[in-house]
PDB file of C-alpha atoms in Angstrom:
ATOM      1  CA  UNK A   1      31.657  14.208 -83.475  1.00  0.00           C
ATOM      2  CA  UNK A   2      28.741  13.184 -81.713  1.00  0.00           C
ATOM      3  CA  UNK A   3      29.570  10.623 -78.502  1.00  0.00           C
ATOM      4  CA  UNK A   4      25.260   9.650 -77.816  1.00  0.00           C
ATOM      5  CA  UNK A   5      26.601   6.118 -79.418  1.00  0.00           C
ATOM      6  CA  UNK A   6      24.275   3.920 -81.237  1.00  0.00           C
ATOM      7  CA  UNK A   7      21.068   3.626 -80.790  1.00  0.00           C
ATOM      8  CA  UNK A   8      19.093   1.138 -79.278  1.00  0.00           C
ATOM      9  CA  UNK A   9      17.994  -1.796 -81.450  1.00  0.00           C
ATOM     10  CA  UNK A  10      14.155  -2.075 -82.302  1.00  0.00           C
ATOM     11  CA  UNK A  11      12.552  -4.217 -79.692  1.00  0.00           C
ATOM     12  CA  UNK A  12       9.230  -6.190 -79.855  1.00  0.00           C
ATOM     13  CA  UNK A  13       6.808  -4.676 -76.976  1.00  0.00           C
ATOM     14  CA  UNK A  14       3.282  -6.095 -75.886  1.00  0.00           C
ATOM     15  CA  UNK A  15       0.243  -3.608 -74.794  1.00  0.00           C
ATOM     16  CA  UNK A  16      -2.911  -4.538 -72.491  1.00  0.00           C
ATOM     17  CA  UNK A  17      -5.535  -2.249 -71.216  1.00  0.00           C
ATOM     18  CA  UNK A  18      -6.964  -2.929 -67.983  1.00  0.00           C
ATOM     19  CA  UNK A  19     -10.273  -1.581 -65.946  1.00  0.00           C
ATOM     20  CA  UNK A  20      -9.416  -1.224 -61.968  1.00  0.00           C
ATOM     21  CA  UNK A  21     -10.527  -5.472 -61.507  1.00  0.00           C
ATOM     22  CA  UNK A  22      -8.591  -6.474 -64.193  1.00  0.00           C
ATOM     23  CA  UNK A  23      -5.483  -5.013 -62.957  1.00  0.00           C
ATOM     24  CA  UNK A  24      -5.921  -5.894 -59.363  1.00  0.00           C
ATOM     25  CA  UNK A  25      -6.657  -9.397 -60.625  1.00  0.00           C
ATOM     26  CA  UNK A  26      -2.864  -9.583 -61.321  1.00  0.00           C
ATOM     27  CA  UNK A  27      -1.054  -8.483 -58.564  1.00  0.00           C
ATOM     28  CA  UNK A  28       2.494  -9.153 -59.848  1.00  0.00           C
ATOM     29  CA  UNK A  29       1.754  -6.683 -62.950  1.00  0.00           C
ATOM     30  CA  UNK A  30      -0.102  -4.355 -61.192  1.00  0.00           C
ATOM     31  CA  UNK A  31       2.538  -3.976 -57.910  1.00  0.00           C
ATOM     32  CA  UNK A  32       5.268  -3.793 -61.192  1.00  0.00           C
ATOM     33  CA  UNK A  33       3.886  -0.912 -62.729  1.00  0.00           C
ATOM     34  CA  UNK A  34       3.168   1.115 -59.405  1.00  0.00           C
ATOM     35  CA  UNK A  35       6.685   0.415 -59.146  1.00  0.00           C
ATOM     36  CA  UNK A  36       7.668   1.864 -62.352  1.00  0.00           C
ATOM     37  CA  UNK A  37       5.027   5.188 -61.611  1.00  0.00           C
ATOM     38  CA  UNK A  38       6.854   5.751 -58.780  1.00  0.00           C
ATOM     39  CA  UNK A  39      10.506   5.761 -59.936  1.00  0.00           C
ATOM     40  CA  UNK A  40       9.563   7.938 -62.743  1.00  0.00           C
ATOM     41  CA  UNK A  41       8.489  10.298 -60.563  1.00  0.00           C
ATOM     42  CA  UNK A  42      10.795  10.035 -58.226  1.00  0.00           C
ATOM     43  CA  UNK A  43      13.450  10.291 -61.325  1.00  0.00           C
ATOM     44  CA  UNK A  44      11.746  14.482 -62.016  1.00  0.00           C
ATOM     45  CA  UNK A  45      12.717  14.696 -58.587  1.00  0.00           C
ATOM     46  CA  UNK A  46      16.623  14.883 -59.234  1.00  0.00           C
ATOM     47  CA  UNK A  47      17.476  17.412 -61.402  1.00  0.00           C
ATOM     48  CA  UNK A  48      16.354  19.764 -58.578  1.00  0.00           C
ATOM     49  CA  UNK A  49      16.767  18.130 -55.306  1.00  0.00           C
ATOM     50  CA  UNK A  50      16.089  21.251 -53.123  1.00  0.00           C
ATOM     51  CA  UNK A  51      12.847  21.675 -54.690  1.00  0.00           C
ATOM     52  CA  UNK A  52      11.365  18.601 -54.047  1.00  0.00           C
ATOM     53  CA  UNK A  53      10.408  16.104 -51.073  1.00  0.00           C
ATOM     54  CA  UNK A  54      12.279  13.058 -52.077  1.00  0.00           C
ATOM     55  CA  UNK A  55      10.192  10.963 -49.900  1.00  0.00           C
ATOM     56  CA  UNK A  56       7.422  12.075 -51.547  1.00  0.00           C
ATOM     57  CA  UNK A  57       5.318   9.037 -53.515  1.00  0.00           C
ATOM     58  CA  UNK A  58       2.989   8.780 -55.799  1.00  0.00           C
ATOM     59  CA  UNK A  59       1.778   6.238 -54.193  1.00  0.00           C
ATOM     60  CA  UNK A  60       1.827   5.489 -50.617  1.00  0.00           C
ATOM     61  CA  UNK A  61       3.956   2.387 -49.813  1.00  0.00           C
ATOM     62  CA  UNK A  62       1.678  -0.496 -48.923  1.00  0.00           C
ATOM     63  CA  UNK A  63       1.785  -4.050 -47.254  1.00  0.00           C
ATOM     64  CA  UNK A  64      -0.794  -5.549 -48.953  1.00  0.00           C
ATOM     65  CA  UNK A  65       0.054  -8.165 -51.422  1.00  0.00           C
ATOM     66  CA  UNK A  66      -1.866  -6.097 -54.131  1.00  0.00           C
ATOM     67  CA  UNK A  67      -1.391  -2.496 -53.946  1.00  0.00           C
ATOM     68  CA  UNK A  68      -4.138  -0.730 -54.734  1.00  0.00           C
ATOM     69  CA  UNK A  69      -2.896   2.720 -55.476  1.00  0.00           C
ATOM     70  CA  UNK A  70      -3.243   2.571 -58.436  1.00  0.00           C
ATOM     71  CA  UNK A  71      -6.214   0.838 -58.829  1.00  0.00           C
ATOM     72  CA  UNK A  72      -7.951   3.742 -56.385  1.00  0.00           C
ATOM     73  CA  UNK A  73      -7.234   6.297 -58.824  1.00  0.00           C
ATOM     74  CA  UNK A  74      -9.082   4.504 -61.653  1.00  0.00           C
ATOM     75  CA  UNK A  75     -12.013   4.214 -59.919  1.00  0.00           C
ATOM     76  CA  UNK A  76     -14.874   1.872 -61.501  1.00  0.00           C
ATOM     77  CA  UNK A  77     -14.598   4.041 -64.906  1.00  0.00           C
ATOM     78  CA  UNK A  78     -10.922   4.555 -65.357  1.00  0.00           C
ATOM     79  CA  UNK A  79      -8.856   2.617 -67.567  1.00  0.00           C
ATOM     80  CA  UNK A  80      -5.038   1.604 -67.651  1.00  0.00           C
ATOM     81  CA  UNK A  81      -2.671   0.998 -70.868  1.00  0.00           C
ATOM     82  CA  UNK A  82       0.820  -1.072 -69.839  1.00  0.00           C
ATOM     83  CA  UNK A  83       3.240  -2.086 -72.387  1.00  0.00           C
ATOM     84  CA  UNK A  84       5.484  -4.688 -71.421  1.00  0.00           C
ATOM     85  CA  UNK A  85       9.174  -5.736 -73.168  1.00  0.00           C
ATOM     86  CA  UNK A  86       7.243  -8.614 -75.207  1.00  0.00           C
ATOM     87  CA  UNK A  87      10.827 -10.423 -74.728  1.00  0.00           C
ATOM     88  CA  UNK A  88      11.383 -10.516 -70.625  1.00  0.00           C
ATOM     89  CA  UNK A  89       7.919  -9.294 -69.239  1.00  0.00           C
ATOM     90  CA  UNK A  90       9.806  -6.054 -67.931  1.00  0.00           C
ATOM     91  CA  UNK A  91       6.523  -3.470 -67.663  1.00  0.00           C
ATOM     92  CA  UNK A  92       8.395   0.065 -69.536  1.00  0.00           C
ATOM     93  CA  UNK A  93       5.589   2.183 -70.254  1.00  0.00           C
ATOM     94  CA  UNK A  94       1.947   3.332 -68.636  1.00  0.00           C
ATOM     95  CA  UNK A  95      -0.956   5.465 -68.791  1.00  0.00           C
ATOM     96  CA  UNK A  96      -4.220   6.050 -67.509  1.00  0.00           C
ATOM     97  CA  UNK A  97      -6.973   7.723 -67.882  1.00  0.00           C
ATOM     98  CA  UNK A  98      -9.648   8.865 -65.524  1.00  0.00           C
ATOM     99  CA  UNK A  99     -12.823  11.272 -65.421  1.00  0.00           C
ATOM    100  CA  UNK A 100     -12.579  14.734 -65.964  1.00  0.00           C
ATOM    101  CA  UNK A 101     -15.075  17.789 -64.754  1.00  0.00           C
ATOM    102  CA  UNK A 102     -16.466  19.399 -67.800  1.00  0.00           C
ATOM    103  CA  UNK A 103     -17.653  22.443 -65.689  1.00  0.00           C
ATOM    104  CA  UNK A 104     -21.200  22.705 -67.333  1.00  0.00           C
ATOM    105  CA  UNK A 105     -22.118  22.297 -63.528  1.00  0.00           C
ATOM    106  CA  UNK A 106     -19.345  20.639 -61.788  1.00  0.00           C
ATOM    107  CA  UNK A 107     -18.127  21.819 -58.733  1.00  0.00           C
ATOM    108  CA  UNK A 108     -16.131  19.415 -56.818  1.00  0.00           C
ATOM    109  CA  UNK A 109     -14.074  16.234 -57.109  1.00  0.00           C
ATOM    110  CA  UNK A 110     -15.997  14.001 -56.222  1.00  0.00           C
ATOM    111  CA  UNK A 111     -18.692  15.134 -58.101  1.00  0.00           C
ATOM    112  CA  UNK A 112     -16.260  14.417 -61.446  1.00  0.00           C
ATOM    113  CA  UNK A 113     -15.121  11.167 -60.051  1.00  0.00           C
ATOM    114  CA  UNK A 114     -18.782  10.069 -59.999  1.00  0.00           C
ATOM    115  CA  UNK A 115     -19.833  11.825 -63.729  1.00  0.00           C
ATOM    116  CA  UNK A 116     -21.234   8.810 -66.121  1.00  0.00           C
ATOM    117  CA  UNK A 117     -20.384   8.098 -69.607  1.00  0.00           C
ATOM    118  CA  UNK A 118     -21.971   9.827 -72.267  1.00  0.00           C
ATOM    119  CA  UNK A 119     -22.770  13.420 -72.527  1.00  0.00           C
ATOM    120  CA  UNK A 120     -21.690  14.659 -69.729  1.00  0.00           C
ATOM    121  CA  UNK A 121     -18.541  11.922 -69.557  1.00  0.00           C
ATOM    122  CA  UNK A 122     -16.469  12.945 -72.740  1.00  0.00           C
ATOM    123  CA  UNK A 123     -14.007  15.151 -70.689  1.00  0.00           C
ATOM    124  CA  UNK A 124     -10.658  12.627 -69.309  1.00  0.00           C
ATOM    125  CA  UNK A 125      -7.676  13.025 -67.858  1.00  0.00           C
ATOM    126  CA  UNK A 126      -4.492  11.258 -68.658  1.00  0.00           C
ATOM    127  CA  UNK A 127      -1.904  10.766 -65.927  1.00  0.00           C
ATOM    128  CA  UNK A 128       0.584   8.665 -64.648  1.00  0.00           C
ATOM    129  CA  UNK A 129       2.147   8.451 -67.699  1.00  0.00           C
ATOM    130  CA  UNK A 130       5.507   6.439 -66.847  1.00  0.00           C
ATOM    131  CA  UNK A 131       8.798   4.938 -68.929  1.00  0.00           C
ATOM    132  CA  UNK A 132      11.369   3.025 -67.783  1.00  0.00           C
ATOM    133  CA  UNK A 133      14.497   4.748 -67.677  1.00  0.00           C
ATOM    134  CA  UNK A 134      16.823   2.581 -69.284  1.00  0.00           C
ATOM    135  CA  UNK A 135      19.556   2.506 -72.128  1.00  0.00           C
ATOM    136  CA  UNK A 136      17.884  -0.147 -74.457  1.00  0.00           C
ATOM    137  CA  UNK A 137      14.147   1.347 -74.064  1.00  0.00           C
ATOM    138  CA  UNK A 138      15.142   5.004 -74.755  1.00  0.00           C
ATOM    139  CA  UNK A 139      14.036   6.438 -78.058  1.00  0.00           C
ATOM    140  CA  UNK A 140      11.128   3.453 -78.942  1.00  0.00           C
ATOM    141  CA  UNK A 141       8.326   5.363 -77.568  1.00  0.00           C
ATOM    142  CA  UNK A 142       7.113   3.321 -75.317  1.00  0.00           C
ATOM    143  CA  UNK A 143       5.302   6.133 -73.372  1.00  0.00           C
ATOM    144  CA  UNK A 144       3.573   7.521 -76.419  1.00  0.00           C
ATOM    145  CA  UNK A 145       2.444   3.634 -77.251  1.00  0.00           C
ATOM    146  CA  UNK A 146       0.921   3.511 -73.723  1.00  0.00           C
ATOM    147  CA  UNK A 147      -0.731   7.483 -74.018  1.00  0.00           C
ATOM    148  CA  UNK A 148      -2.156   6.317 -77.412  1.00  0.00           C
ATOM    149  CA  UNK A 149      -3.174   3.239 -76.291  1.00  0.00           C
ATOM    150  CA  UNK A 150      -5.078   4.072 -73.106  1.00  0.00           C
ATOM    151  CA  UNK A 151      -6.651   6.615 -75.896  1.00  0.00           C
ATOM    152  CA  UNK A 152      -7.576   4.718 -78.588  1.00  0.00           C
ATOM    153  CA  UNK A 153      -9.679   1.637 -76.060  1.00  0.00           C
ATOM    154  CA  UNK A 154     -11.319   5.357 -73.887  1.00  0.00           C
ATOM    155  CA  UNK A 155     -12.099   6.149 -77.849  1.00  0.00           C
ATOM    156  CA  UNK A 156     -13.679   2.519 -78.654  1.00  0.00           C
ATOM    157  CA  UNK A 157     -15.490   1.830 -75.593  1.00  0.00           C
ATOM    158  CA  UNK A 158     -17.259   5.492 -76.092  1.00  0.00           C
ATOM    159  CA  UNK A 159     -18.321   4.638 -79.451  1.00  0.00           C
ATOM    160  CA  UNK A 160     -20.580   7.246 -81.288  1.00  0.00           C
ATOM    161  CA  UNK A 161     -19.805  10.050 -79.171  1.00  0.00           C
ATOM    162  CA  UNK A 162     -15.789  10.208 -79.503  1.00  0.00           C
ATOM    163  CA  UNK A 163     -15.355  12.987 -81.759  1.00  0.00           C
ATOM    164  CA  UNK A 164     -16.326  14.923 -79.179  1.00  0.00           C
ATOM    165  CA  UNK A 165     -13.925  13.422 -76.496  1.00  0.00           C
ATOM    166  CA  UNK A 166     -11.489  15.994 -74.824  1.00  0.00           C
ATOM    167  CA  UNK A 167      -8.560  14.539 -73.046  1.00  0.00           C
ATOM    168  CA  UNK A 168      -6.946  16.582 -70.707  1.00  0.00           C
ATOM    169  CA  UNK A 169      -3.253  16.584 -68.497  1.00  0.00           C
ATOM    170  CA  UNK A 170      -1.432  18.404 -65.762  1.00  0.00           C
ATOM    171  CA  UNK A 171       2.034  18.233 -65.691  1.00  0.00           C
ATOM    172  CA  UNK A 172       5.010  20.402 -64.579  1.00  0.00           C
ATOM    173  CA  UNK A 173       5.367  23.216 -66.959  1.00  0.00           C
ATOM    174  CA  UNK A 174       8.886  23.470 -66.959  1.00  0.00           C
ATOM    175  CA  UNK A 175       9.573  19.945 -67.115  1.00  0.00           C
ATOM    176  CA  UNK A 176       7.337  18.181 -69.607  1.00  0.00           C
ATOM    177  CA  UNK A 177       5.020  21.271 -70.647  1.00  0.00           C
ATOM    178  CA  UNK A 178       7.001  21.050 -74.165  1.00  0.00           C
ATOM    179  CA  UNK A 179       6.295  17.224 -74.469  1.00  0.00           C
ATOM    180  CA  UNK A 180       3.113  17.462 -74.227  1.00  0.00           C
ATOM    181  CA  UNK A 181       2.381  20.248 -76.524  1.00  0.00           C
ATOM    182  CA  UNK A 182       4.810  17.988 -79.265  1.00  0.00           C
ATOM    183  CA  UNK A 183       1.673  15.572 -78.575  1.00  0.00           C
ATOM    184  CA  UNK A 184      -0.575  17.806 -79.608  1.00  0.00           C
ATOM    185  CA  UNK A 185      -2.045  19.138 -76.709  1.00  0.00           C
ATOM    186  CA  UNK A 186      -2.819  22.703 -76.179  1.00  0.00           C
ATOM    187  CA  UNK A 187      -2.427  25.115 -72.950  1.00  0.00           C
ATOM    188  CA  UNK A 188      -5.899  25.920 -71.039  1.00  0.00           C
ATOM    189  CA  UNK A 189      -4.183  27.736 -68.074  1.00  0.00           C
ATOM    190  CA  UNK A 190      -1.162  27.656 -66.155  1.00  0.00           C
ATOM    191  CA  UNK A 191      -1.586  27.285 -61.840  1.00  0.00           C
ATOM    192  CA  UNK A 192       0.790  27.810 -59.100  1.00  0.00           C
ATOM    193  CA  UNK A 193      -0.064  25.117 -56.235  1.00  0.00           C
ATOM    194  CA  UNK A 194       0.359  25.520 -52.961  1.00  0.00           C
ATOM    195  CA  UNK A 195       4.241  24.477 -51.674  1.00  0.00           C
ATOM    196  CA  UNK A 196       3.805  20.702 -50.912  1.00  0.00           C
ATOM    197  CA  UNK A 197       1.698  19.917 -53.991  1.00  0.00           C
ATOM    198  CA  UNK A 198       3.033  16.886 -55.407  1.00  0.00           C
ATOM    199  CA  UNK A 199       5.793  17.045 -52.618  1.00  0.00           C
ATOM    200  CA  UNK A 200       7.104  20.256 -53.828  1.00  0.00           C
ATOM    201  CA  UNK A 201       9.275  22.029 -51.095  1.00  0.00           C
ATOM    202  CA  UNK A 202       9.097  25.662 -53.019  1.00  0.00           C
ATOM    203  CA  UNK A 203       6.461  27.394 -55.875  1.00  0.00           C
ATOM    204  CA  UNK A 204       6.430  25.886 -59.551  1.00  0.00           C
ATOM    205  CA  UNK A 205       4.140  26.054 -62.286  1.00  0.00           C
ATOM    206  CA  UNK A 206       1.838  23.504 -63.036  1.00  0.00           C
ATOM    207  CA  UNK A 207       0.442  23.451 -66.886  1.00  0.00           C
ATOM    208  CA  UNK A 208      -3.228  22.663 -67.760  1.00  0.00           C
ATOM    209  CA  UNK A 209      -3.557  21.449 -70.964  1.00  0.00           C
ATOM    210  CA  UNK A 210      -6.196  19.771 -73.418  1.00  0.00           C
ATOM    211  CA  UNK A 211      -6.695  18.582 -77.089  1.00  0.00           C
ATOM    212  CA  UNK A 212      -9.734  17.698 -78.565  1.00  0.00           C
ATOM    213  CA  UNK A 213     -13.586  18.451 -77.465  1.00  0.00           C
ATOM    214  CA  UNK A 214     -16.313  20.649 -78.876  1.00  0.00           C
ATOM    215  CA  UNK A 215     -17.630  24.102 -77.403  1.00  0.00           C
ATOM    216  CA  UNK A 216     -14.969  26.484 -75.180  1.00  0.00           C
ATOM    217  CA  UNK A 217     -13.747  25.702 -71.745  1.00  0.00           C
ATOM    218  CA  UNK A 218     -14.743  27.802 -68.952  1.00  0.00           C
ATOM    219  CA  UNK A 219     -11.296  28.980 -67.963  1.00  0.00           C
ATOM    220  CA  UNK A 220     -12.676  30.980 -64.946  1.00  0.00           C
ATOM    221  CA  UNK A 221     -14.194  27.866 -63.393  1.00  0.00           C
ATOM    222  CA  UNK A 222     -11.990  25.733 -63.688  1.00  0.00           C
ATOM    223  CA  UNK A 223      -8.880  27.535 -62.185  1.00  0.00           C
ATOM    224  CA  UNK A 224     -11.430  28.201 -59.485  1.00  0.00           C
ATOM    225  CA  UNK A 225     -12.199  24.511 -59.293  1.00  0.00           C
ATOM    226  CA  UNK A 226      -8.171  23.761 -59.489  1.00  0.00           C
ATOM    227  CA  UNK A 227      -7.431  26.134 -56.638  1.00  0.00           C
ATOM    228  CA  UNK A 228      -9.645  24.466 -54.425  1.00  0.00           C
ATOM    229  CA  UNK A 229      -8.694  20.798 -55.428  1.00  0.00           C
ATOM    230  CA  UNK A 230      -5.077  21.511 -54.883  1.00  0.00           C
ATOM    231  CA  UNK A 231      -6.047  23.348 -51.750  1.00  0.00           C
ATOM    232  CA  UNK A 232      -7.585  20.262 -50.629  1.00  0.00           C
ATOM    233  CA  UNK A 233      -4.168  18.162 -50.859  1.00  0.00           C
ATOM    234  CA  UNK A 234      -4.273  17.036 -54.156  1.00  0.00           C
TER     235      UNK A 234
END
């Protein structure tokens, strides 16, 4: 017989999308969600101690009353999903999405960070995806709500030109690489960082992956590209 126990009963959630003002506007829900980034991160971090740099963050710890981590890594064009336990408040799931280099030209970071909507703007990355680790939010999918969320307003807000949208992740192979092909995404390449990338005390195996776009992705460029951004101390 099975001992997992019952599961959780359904629960009512609540999602907002925010650009990098709108969540810095509310400092209690942004400061909350860093929060929840960073002890799901943290939480990888465990099942291999050895490996990893436990004081390692996501975010650096800061003592302003907003912390603008998060914020910083939306830039003016990125855009945040947070669901929230409709109930209590509690923030339990969120995802973001920022530009991505397309590599019909780019070359550098920065030069992605500053890439415009429209043509040359349909390539996105979704990170800190984030749940809260707890018995009565397990198995409601409150971290695909937030992925799809953060999708669907990226989708909207681009309008006409959506079909062609590719969205694009990086993620520790061996520990989510398998979740995030369930969601449909597809490996592009797979990269070993240097040791110290993303706190990492030893090698591992970061997955590149994508779903959706038009035309074929030059592989070549970007592990070159990926090389040197992780190189840099990304």
């Amino acid at each position: 017989m099975s001992n997992t126990g019952p599961l959780p009963s359904p629960k009512e959630f609540t999602t907002q999308i925010f650009t990098k003002a709108e969540l810095l506007s509310q400092p209690a829900l942004n400061n909350a969600t860093i929060s929840l980034i960073t002890t799901a991160f943290l939480s990888h971090k465990v099942h291999d101690p050895d490996a990893w740099d436990k004081t390692s963050r996501r975010f650096p710890p800061s003592t302003l009353p907003v912390n603008p981590g998060l914020a910083d890594v939306l830039g003016d064009d990125g855009l945040c999903a947070v669901v929230c336990d409709a109930e209590t408040g509690t923030v339990v799931a969120t995802a973001s999405v920022t530009h991505w280099p397309d590599f019909s030209g780019v070359n550098t970071a920065s030069d992605a960070e500053d890439a415009p909507i429209g043509s040359e703007g349909l390539d996105w990355e979704v990170k800190c995806v984030a749940s809260l680790d707890k018995p009565e939010y397990r198995g409601q999918g409150v971290a695909i709500r937030a992925s799809a969320a953060v999708e669907e307003a990226l989708r909207a807000r681009i309008g006409g030109g959506a079909e062609a949208l590719r969205l694009w992740i990086m993620c520790n192979e061996d520990r989510v690489g398998p979740y995030w092909r369930r969601r449909g995404y597809g490996e592009v390449l797979t990269i070993v960082p240097p040791v110290g990338t993303w706190g990492s005390r030893r090698e591992f195996v970061i997955g590149v992956y994508a779903k959706g776009g038009q035309g074929d992705v030059d592989v070549k460029r970007l592990r070159e590209w990926l090389e040197e951004y992780f190189k840099s101390g990304n």
